[in-house]
mmCIF file of C-alpha atoms in Angstrom:
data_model
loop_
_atom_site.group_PDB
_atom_site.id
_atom_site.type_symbol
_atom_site.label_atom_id
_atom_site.label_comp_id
_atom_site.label_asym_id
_atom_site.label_seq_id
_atom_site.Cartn_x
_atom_site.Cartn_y
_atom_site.Cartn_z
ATOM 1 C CA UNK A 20 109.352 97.385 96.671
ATOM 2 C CA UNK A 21 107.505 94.061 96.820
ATOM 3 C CA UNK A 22 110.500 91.749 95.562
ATOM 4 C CA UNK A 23 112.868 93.392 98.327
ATOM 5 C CA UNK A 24 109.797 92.561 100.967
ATOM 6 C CA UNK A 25 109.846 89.095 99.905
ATOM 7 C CA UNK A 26 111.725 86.584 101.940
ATOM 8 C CA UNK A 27 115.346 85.678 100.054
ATOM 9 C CA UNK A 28 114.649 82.241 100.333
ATOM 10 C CA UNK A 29 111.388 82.022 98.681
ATOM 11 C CA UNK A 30 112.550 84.531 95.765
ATOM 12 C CA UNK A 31 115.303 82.085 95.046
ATOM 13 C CA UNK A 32 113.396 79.073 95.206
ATOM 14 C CA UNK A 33 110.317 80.913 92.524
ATOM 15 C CA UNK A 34 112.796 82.451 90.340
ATOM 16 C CA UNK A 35 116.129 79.441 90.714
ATOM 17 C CA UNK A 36 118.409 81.617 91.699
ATOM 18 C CA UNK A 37 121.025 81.024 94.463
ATOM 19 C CA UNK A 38 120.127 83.756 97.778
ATOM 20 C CA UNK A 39 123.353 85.122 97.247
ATOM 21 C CA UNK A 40 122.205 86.573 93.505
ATOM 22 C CA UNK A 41 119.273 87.599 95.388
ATOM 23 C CA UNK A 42 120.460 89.420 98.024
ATOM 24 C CA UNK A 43 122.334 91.429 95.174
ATOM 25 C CA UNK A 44 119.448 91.974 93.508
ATOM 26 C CA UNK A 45 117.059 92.842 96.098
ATOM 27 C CA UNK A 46 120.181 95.320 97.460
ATOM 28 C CA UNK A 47 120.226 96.611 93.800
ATOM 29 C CA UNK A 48 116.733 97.230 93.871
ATOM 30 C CA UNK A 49 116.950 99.139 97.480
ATOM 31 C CA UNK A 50 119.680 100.992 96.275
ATOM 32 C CA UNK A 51 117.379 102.234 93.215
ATOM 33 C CA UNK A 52 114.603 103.104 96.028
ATOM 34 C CA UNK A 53 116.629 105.016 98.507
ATOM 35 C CA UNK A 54 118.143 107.078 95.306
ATOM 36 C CA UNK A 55 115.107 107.811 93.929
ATOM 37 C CA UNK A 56 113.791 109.093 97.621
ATOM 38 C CA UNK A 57 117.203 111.192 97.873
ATOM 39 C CA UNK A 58 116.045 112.751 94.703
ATOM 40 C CA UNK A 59 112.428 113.323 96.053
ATOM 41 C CA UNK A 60 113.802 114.882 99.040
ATOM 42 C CA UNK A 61 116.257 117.294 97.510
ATOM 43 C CA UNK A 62 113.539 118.646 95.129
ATOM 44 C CA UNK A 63 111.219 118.859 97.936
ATOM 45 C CA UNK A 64 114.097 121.190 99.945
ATOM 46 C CA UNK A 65 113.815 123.314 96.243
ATOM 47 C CA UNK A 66 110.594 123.554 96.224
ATOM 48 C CA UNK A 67 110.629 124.693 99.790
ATOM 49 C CA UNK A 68 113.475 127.134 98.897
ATOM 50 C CA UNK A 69 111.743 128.505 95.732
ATOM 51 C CA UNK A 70 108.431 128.766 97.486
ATOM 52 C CA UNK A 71 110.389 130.802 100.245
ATOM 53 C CA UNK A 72 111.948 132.884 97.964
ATOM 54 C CA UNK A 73 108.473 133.836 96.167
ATOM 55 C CA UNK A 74 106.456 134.332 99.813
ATOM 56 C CA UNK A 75 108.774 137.908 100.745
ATOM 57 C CA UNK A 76 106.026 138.079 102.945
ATOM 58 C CA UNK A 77 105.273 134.903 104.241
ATOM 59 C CA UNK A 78 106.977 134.351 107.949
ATOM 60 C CA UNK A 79 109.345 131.862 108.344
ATOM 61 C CA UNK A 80 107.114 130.203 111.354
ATOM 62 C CA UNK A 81 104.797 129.612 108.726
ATOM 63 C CA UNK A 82 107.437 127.791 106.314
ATOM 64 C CA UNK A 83 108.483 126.110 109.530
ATOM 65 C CA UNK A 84 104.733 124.879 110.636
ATOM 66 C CA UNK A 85 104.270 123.727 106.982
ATOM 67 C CA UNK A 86 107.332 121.683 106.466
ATOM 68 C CA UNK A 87 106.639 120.018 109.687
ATOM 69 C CA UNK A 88 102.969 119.092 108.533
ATOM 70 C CA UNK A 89 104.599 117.776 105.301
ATOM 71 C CA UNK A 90 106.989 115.613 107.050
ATOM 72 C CA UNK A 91 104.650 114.264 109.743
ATOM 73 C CA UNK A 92 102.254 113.367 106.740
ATOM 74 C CA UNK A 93 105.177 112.447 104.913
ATOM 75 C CA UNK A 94 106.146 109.375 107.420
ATOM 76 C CA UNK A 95 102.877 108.105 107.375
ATOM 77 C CA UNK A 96 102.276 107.954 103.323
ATOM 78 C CA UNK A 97 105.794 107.424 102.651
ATOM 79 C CA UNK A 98 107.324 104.989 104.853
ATOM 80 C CA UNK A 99 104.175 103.332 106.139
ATOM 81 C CA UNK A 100 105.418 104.518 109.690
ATOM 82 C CA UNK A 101 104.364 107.624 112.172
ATOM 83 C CA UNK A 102 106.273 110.035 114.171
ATOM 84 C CA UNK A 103 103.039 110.089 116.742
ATOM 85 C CA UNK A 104 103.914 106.190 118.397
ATOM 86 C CA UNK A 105 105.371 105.677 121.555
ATOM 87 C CA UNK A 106 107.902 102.900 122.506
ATOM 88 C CA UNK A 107 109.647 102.088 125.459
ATOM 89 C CA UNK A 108 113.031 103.229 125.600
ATOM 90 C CA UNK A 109 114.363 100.466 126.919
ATOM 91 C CA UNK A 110 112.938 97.765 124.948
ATOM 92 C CA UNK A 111 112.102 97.673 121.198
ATOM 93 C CA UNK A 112 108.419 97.488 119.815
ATOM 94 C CA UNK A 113 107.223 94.572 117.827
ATOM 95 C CA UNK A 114 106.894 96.470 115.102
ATOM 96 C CA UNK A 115 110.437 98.159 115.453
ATOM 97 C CA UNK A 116 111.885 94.644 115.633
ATOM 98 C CA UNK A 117 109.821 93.435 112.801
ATOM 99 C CA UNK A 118 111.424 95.962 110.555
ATOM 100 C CA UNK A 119 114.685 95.181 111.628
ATOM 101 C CA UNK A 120 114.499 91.784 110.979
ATOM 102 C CA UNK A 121 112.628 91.482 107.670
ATOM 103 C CA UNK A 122 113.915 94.593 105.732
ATOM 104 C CA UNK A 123 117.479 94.969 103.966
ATOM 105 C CA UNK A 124 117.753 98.516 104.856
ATOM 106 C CA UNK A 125 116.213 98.862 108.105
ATOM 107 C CA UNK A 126 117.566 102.150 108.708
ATOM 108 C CA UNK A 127 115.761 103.809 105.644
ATOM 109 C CA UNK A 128 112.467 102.541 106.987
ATOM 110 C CA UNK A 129 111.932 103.516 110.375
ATOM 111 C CA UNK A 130 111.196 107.227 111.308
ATOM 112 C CA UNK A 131 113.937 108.961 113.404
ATOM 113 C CA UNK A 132 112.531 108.373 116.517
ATOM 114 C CA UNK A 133 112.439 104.993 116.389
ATOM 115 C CA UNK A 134 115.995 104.941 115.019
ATOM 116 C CA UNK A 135 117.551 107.035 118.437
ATOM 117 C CA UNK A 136 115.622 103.872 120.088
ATOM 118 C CA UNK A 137 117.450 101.598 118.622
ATOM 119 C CA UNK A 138 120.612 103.579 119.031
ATOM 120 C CA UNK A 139 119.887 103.661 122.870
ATOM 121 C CA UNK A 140 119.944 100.034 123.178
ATOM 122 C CA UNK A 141 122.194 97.744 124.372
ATOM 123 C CA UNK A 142 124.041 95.896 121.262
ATOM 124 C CA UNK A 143 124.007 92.527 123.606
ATOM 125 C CA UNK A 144 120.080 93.035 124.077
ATOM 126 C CA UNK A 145 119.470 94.013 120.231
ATOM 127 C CA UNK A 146 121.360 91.108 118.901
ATOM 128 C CA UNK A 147 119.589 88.549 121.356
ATOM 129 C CA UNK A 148 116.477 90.144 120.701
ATOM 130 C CA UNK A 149 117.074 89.819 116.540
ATOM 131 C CA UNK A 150 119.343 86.490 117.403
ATOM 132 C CA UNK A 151 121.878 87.649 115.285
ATOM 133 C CA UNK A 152 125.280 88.043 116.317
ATOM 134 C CA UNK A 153 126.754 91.061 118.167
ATOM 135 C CA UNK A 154 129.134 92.413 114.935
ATOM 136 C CA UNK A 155 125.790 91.957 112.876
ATOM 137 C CA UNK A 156 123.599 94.427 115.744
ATOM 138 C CA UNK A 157 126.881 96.670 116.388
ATOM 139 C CA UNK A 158 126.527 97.064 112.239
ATOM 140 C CA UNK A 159 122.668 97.948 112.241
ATOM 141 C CA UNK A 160 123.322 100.660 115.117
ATOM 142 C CA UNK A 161 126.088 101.759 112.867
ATOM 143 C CA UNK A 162 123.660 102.042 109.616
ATOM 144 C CA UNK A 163 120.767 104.232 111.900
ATOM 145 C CA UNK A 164 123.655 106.361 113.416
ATOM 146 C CA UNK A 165 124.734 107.378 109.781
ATOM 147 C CA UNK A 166 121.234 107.165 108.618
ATOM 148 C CA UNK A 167 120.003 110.023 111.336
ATOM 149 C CA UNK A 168 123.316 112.396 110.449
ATOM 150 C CA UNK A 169 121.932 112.282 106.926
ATOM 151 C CA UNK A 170 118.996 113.212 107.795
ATOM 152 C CA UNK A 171 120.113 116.060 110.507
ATOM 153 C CA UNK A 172 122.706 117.352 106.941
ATOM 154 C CA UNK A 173 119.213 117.392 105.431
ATOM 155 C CA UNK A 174 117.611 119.302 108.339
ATOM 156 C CA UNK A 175 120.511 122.008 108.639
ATOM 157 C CA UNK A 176 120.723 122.534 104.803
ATOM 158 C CA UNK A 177 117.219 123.465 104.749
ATOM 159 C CA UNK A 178 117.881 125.991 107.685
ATOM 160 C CA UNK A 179 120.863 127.611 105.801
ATOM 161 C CA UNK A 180 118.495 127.900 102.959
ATOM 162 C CA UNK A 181 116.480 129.663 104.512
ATOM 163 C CA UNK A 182 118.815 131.891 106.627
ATOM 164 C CA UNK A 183 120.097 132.907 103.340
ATOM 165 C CA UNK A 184 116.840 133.478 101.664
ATOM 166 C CA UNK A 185 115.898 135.534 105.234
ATOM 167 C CA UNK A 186 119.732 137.187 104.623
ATOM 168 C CA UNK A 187 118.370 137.640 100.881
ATOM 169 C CA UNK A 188 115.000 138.776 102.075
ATOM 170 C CA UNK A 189 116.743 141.842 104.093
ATOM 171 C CA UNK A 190 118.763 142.950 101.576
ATOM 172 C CA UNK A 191 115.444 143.788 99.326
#
């Protein structure tokens, strides 16, 4: 995690490689990082699915009110970020813009929230507000669109589990 947080240019310059090797290998290194969180979320949908499955008697609600506890605490330990802040919706935070400048994967590291704000706003105003150029902002808004329809899949995969466990449930 720290030698993707570290600027290209300096990482060249300590280890002599070009920035182009280094962007591959700090993208190699994300890629390694977002798998391995994939693979953290799926077996946390398991365990929630298995620990459904063993609670017959345990309401949904209940499921419900604990997943949502996980993922709020989730945000905060995980991705250094929290569902609880408030930014305009017309103009990014500091700290949204921060992220989008500095990280490699913006997308993975900002909480939903914060990526529907930056889908709500304006490419033009995005890419002056980055300075990059308008293909580069349309791109970004591209990456957080796919990155929230993951994470919806996610969301509705965990309610079909547990429609079937509920369907599963009933039968018993």
């Amino acid at each position: 995690k720290v030698l993707i947080d570290v600027p290209r240019s300096d990482l060249a310059e300590e280890l002599g490689y070009s920035q182009t090797r280094i962007r591959v290998l700090q993208d190699s290194l994300q890629h390694v990082l977002d798998r391995r969180e994939e693979e953290r979320q799926s077996r946390q949908a398991l365990e929630l699915y298995r620990q459904v499955l063993q609670n017959k008697g345990t309401s949904v609600s209940k499921v419900t009110e604990s997943e949502t506890v996980q993922r709020k605490e989730m945000d905060v330990v995980d991705t250094g970020t929290s569902t609880s802040g408030t930014a305009a919706e017309t103009a990014l935070s500091d700290h949204i813009l921060s992220v989008l400048k500095e990280k490699p994967s913006p997308e993975l590291c900002l909480d939903s929230q914060d990526l529907e704000l930056v889908l709500r706003e304006n490419t033009q105003a995005l890419a002056s507000a980055l300075r990059w150029d308008t293909q580069e902002a349309e791109a970004l808004k591209q990456a957080c669109d796919q990155e929230i329809a993951k994470r919806q899949q996610q969301v509705q995969i965990l309610h079909s589990l547990r429609s079937a466990s509920k369907g599963k449930k009933s039968l018993l």
